[in-house]
PDB file of C-alpha atoms in Angstrom:
ATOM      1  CA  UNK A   1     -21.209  48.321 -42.877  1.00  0.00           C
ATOM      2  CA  UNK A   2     -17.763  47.082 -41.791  1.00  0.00           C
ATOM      3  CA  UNK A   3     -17.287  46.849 -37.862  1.00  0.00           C
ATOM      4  CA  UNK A   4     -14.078  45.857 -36.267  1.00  0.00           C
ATOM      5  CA  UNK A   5     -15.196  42.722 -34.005  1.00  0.00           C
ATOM      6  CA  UNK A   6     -12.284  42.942 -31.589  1.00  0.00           C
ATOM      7  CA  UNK A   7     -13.746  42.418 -28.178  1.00  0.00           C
ATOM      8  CA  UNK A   8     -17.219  42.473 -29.018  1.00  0.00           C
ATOM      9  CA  UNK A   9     -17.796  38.817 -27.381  1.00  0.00           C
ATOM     10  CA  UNK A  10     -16.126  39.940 -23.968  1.00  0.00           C
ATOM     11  CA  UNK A  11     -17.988  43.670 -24.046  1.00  0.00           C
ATOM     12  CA  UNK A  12     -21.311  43.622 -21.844  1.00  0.00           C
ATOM     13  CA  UNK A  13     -23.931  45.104 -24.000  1.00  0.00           C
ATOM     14  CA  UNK A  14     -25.618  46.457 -21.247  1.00  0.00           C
ATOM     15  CA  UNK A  15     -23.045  48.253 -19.636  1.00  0.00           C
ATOM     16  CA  UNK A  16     -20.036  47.981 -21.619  1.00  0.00           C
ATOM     17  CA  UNK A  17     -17.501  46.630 -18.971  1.00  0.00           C
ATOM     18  CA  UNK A  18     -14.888  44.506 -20.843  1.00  0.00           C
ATOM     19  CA  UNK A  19     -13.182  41.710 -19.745  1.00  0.00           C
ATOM     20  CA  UNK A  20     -12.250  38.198 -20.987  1.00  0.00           C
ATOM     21  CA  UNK A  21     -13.213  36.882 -18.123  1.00  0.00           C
ATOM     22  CA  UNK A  22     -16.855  37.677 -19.044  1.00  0.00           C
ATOM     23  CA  UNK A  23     -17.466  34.747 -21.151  1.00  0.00           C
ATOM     24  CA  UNK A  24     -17.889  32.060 -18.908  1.00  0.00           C
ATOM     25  CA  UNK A  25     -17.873  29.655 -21.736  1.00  0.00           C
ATOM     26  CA  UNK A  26     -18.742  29.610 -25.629  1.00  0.00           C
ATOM     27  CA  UNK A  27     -22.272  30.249 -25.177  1.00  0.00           C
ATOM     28  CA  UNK A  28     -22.378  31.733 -21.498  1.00  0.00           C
ATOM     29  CA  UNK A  29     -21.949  35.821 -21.248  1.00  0.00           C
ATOM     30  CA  UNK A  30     -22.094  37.252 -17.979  1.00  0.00           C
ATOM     31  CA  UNK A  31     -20.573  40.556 -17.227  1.00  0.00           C
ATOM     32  CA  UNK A  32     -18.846  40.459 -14.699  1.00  0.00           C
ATOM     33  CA  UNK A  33     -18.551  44.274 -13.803  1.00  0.00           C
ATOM     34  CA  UNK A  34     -19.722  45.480  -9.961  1.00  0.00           C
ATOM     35  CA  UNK A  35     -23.877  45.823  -9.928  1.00  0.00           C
ATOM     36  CA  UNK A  36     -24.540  44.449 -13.292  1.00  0.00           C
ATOM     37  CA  UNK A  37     -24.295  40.937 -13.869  1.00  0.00           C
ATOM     38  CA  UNK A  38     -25.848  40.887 -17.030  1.00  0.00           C
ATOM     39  CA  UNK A  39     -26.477  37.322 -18.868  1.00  0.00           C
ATOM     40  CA  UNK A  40     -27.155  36.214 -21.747  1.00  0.00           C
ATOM     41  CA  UNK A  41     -25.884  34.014 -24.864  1.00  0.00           C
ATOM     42  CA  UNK A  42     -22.489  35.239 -25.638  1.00  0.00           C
ATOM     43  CA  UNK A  43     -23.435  35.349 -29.792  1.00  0.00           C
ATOM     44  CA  UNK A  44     -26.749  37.272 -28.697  1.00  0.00           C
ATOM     45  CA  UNK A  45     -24.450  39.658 -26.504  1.00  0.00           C
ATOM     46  CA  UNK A  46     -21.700  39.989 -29.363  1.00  0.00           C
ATOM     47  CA  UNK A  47     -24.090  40.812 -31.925  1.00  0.00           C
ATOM     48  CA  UNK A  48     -25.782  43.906 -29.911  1.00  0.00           C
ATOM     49  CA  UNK A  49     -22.183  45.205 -29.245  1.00  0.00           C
ATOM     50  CA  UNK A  50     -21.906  45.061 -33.508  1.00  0.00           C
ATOM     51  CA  UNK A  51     -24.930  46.682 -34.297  1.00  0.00           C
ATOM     52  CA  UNK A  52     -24.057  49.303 -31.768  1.00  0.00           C
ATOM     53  CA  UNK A  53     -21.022  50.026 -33.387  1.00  0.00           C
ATOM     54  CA  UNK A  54     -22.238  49.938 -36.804  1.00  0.00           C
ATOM     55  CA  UNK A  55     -24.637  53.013 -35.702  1.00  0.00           C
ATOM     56  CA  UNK A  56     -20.979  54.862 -35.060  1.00  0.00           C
ATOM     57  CA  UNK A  57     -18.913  53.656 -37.070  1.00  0.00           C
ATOM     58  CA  UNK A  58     -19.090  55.981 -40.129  1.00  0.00           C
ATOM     59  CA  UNK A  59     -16.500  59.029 -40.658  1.00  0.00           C
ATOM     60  CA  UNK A  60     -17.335  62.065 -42.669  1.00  0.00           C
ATOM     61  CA  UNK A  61     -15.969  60.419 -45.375  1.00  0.00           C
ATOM     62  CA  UNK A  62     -17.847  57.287 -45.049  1.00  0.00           C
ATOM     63  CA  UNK A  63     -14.662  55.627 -44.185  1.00  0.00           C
ATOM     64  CA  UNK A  64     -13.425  53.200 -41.071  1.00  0.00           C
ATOM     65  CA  UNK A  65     -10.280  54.183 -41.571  1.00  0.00           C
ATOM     66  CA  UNK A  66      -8.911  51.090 -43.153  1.00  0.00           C
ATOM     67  CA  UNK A  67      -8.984  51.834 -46.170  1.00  0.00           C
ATOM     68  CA  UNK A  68     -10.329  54.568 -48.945  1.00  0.00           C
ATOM     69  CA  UNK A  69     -14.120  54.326 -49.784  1.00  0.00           C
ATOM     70  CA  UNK A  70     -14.694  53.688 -53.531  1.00  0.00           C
ATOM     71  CA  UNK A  71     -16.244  56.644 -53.854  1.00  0.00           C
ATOM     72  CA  UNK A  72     -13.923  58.805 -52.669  1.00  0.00           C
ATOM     73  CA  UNK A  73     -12.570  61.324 -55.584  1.00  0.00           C
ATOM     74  CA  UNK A  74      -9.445  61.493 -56.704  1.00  0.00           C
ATOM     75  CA  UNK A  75      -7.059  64.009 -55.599  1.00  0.00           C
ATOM     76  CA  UNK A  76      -3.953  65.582 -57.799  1.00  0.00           C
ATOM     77  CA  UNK A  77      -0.920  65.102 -56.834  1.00  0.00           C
ATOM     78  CA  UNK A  78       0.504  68.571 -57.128  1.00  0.00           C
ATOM     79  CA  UNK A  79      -2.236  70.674 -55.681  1.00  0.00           C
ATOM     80  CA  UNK A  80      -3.951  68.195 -53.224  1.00  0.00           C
ATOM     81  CA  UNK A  81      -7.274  69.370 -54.958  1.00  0.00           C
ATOM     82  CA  UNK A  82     -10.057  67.174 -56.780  1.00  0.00           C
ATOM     83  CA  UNK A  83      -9.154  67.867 -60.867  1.00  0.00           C
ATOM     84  CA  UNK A  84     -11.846  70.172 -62.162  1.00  0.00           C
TER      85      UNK A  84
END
């Protein structure tokens, strides 16, 4: 399953706030969102936020949008139609 990764190291997994600011350092995650304050190591944190998105991240298609799944049939040109 292909998940986009941007901001998945500066999402709280817990809450979902986002901010740069909440990695304190390579390692260090700590959200830094009102009344949660949730901590952990930043790799552990990032990889939650991925596995939660891989639970979503399928179209009706079986797609993410970036490009056309292998499996997709072919359409014609002049109808728009799979051939018969």
């Amino acid at each position: 399953m292909k998940v986009n990764p941007a901001y998945t190291s500066q999402r709280c997994s817990a809450c979902g706030f986002v901010t740069e600011n909440n990695r304190e350092s390579q390692a260090v995650f700590r959200c830094k969102a009102a009344g949660c304050g949730h901590r952990e190591h930043a790799d552990v944190n990032a990889a939650k936020n991925i596995k939660h998105a891989a639970g979503h991240a399928v179209s009706a298609c079986g797609d993410l949008g970036t490009s056309q799944s292998a499996k997709q049939e072919p359409l014609s040109r002049a109808t728009g139609r799979t051939p018969s």
